[in-house]
PDB file of C-alpha atoms in Angstrom:
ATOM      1  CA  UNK A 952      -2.781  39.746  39.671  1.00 41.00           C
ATOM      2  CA  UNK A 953      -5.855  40.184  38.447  1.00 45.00           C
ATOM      3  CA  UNK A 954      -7.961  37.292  36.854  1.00 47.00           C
ATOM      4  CA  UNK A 955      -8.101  38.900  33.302  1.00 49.00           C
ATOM      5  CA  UNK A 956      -4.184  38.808  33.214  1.00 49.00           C
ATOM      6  CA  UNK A 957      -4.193  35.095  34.461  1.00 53.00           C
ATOM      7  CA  UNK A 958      -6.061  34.007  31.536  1.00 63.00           C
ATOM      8  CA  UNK A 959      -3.908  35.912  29.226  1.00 73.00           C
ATOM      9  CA  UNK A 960      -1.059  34.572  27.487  1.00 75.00           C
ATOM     10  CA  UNK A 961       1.901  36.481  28.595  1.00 75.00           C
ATOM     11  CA  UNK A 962       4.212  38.689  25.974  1.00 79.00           C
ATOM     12  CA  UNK A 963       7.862  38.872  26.498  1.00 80.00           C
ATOM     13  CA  UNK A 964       6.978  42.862  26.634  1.00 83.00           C
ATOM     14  CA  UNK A 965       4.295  41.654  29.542  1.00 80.00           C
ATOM     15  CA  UNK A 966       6.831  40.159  31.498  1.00 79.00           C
ATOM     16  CA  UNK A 967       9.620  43.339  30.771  1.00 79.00           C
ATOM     17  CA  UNK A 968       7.014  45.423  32.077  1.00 81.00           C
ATOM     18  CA  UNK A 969       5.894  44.089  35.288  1.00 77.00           C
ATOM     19  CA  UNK A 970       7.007  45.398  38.229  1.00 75.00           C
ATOM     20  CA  UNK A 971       6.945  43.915  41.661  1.00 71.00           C
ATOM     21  CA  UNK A 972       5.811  45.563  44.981  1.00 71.00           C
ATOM     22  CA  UNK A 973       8.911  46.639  47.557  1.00 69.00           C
ATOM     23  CA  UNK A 974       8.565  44.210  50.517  1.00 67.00           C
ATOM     24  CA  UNK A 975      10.178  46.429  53.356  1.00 68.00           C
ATOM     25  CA  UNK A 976      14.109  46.522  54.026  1.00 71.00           C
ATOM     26  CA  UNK A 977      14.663  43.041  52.960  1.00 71.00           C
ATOM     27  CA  UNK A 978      13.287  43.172  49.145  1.00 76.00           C
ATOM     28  CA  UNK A 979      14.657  41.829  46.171  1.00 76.00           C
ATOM     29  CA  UNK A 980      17.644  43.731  44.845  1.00 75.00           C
ATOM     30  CA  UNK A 981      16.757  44.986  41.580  1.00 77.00           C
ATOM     31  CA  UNK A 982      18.943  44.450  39.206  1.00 82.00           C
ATOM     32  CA  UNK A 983      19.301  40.957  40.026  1.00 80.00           C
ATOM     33  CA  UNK A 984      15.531  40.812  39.715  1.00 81.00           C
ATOM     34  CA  UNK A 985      15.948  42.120  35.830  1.00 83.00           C
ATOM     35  CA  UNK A 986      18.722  40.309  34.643  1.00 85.00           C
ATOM     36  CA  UNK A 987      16.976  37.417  35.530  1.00 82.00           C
ATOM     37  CA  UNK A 988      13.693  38.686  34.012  1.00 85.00           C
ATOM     38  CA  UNK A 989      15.799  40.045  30.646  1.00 87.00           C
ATOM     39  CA  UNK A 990      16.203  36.443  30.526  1.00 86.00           C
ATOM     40  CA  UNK A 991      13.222  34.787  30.581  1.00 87.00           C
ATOM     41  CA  UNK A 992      12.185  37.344  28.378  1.00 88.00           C
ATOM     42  CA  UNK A 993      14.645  36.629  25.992  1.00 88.00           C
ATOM     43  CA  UNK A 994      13.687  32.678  26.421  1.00 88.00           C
ATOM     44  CA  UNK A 995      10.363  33.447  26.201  1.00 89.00           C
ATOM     45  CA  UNK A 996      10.316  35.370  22.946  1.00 90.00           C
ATOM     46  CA  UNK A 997      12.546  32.439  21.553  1.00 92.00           C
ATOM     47  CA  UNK A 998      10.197  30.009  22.495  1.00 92.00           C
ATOM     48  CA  UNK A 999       7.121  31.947  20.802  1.00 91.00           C
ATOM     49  CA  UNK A1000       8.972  32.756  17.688  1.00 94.00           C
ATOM     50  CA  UNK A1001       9.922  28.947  17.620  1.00 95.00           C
ATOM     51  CA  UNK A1002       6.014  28.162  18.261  1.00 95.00           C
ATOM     52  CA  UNK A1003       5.005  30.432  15.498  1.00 96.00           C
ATOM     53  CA  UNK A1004       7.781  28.610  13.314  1.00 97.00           C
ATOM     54  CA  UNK A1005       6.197  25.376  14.185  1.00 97.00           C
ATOM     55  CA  UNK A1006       2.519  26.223  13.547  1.00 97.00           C
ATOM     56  CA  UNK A1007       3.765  27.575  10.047  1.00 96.00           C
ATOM     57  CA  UNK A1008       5.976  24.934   9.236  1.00 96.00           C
ATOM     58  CA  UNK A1009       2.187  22.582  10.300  1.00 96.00           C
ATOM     59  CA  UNK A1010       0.167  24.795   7.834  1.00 96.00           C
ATOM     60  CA  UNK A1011       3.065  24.038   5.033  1.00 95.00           C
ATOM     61  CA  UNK A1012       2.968  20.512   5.608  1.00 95.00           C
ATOM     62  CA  UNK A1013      -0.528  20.564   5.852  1.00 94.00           C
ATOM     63  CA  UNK A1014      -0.594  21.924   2.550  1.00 94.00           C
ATOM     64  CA  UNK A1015       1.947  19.647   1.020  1.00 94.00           C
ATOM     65  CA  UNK A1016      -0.059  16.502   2.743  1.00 94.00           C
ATOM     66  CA  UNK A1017      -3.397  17.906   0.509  1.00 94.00           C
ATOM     67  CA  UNK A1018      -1.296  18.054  -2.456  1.00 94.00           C
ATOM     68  CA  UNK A1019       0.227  14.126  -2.301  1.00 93.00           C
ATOM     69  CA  UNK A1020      -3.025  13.103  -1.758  1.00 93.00           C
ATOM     70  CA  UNK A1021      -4.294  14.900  -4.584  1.00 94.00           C
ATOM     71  CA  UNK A1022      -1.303  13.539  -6.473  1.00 93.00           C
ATOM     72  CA  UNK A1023      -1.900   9.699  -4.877  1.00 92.00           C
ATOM     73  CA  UNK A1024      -5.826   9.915  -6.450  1.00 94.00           C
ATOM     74  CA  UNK A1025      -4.535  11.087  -9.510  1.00 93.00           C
ATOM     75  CA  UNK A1026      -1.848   8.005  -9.691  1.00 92.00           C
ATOM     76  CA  UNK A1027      -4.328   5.764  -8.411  1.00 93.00           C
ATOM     77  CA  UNK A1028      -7.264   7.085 -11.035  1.00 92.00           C
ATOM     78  CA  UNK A1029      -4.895   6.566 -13.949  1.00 92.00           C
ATOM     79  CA  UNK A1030      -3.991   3.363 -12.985  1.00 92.00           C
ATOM     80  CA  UNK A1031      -7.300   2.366 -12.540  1.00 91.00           C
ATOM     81  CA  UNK A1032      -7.873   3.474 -16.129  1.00 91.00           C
ATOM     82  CA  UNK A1033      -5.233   2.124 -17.610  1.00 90.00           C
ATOM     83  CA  UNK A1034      -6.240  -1.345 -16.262  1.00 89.00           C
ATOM     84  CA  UNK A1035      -9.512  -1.359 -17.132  1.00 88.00           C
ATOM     85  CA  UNK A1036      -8.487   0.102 -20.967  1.00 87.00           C
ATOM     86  CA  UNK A1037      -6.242  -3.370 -20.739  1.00 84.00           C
ATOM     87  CA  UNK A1038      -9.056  -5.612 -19.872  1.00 82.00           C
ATOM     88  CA  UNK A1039     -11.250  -4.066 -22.033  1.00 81.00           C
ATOM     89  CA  UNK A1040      -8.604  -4.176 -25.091  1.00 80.00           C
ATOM     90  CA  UNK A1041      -7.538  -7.451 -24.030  1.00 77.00           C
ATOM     91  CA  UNK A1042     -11.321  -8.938 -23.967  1.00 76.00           C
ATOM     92  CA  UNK A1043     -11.566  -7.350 -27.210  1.00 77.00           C
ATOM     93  CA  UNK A1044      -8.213  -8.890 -28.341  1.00 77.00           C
ATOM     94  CA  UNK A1045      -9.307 -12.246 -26.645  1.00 77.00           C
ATOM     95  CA  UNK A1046     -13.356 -11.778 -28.313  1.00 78.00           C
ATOM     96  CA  UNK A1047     -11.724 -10.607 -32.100  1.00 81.00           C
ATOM     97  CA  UNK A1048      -9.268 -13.739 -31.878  1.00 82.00           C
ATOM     98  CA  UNK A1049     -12.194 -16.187 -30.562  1.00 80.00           C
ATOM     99  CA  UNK A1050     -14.136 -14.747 -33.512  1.00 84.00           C
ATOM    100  CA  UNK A1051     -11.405 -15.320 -35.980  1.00 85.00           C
ATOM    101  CA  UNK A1052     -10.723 -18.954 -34.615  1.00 85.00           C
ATOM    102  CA  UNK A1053     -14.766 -19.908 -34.450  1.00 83.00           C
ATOM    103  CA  UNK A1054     -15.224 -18.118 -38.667  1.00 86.00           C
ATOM    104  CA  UNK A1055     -12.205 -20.535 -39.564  1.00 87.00           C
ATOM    105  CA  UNK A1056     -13.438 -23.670 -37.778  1.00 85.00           C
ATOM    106  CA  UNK A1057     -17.171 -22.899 -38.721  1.00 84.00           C
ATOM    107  CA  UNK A1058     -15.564 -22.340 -42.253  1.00 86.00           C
ATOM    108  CA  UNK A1059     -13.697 -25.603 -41.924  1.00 86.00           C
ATOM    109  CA  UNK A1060     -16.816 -27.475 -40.278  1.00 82.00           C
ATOM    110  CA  UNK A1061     -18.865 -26.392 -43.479  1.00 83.00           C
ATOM    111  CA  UNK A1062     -16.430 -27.437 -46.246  1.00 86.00           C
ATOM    112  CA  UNK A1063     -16.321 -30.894 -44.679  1.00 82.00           C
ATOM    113  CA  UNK A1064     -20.213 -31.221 -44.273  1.00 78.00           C
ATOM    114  CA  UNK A1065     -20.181 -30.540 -48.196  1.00 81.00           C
ATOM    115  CA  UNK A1066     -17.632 -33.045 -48.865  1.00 79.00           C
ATOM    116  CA  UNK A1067     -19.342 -35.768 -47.035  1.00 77.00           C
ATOM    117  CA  UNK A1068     -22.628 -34.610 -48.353  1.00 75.00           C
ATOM    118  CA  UNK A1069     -21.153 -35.003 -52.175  1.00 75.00           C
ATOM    119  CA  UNK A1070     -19.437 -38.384 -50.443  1.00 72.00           C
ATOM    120  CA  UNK A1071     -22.658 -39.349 -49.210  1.00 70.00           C
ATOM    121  CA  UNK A1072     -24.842 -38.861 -52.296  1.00 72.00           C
ATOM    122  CA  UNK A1073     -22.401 -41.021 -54.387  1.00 67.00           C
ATOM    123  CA  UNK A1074     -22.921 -44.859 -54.120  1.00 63.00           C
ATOM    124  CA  UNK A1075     -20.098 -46.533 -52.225  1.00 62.00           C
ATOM    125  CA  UNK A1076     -17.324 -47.754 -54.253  1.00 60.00           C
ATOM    126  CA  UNK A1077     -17.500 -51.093 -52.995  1.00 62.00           C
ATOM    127  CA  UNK A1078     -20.729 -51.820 -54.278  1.00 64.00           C
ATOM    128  CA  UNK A1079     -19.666 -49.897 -57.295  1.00 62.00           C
ATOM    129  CA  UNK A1080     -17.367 -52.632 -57.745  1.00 64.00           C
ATOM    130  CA  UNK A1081     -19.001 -55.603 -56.775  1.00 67.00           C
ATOM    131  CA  UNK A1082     -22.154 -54.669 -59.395  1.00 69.00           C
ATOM    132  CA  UNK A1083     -19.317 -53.809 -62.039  1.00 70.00           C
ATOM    133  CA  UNK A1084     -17.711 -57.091 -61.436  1.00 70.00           C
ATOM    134  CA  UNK A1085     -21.111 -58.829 -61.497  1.00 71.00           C
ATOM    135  CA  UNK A1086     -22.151 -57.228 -64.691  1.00 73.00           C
ATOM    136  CA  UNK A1087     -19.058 -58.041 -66.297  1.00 71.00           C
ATOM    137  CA  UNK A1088     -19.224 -61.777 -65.156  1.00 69.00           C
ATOM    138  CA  UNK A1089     -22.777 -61.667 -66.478  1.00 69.00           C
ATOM    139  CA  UNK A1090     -22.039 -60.720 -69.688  1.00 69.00           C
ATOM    140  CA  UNK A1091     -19.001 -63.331 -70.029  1.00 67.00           C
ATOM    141  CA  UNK A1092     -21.665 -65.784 -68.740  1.00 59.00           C
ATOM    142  CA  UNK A1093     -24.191 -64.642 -71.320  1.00 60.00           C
ATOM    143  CA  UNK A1094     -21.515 -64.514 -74.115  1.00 55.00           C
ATOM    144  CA  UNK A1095     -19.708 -67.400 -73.346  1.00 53.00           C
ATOM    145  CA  UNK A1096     -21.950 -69.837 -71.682  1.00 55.00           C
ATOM    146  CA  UNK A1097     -19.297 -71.299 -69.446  1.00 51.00           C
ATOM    147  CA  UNK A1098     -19.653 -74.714 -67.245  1.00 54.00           C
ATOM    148  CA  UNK A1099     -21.884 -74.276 -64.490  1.00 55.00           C
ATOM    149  CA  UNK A1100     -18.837 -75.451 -62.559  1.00 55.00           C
ATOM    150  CA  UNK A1101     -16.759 -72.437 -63.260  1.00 54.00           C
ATOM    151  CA  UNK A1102     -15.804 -70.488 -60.142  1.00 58.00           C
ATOM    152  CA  UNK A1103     -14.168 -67.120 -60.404  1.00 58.00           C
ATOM    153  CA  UNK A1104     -11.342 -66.292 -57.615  1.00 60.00           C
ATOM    154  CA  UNK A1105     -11.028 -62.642 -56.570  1.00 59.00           C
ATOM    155  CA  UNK A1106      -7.894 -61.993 -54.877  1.00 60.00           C
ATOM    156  CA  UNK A1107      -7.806 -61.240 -51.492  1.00 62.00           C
ATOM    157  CA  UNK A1108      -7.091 -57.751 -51.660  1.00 61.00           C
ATOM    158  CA  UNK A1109      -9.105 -56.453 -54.681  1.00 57.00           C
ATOM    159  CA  UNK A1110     -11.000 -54.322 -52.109  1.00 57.00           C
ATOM    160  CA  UNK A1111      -8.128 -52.740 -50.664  1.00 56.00           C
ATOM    161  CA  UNK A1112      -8.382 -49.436 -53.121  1.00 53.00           C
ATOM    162  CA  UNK A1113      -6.790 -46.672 -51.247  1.00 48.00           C
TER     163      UNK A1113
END
């Protein structure tokens, strides 16, 4: 054989068509020779059809493999969205609620700084009551001129005004 055929894939119509040098009395018979040959040529061409099968059905997977993945970044970029459109409307849930609790508590804060500003600008009651009791025992003292022996008894509780 020459070297350019040896590098050469072989063709089942490469192999049909090869034919083999008579080796004096004693060669091959010839029929035998192309039955056998019919079927490795038959073997062979099942063989290449079945590789050509194969490399096609690599190509199609190949193909659908691209598409998945194409399909996987397109899950996997939508999730991504939607999770950060939840964080962001939850922070923005969480930050309008903090906002609503922090108006009502500053709103809250500032009507009881008024009250105990009014509170606090008004005398306290219990010295309201002592100088009211005071006056009024003045003025029975002035009035009446009791005994200097006369001792007025509060009772116990005249402070407890709830």
């Amino acid at each position: 054989m020459e070297k350019s055929e040896d590098k050469k894939k072989l063709t089942p119509m490469d192999i049909h068509d090869k034919e083999f040098k008579h080796r004096g009395a004693k060669g091959y018979d010839a029929y035998d020779v192309d039955l056998f040959l019919d079927r490795i040529i038959d073997d062979y061409a099942d063989t290449l059809d079945e590789n050509v099968d194969l490399r096609n059905r690599i190509v199609e997977l190949e193909s659908q493999q691209e598409q998945v993945e194409k399909e996987r970044q397109a899950i996997i970029d939508r999730a991504n969205e939607q999770a950060q459109s939840i964080v962001n409307n939850a922070s923005s849930e969480e930050n309008s609620e903090l906002e609503n609790r922090f108006n009502v508590l500053k709103s809250e804060y500032l009507k009881l700084k008024a009250d105990l500003q009014a509170i606090s600008n008004r005398p306290d009651p219990d010295v309201l009551l002592d100088k009211t009791v005071r006056d009024a025992l003045n003025s029975i003292n002035t009035e009446n001129k009791p005994d200097k022996n006369l001792e007025i008894v509060f009772p116990d509780n005249y402070r407890d005004h709830d």
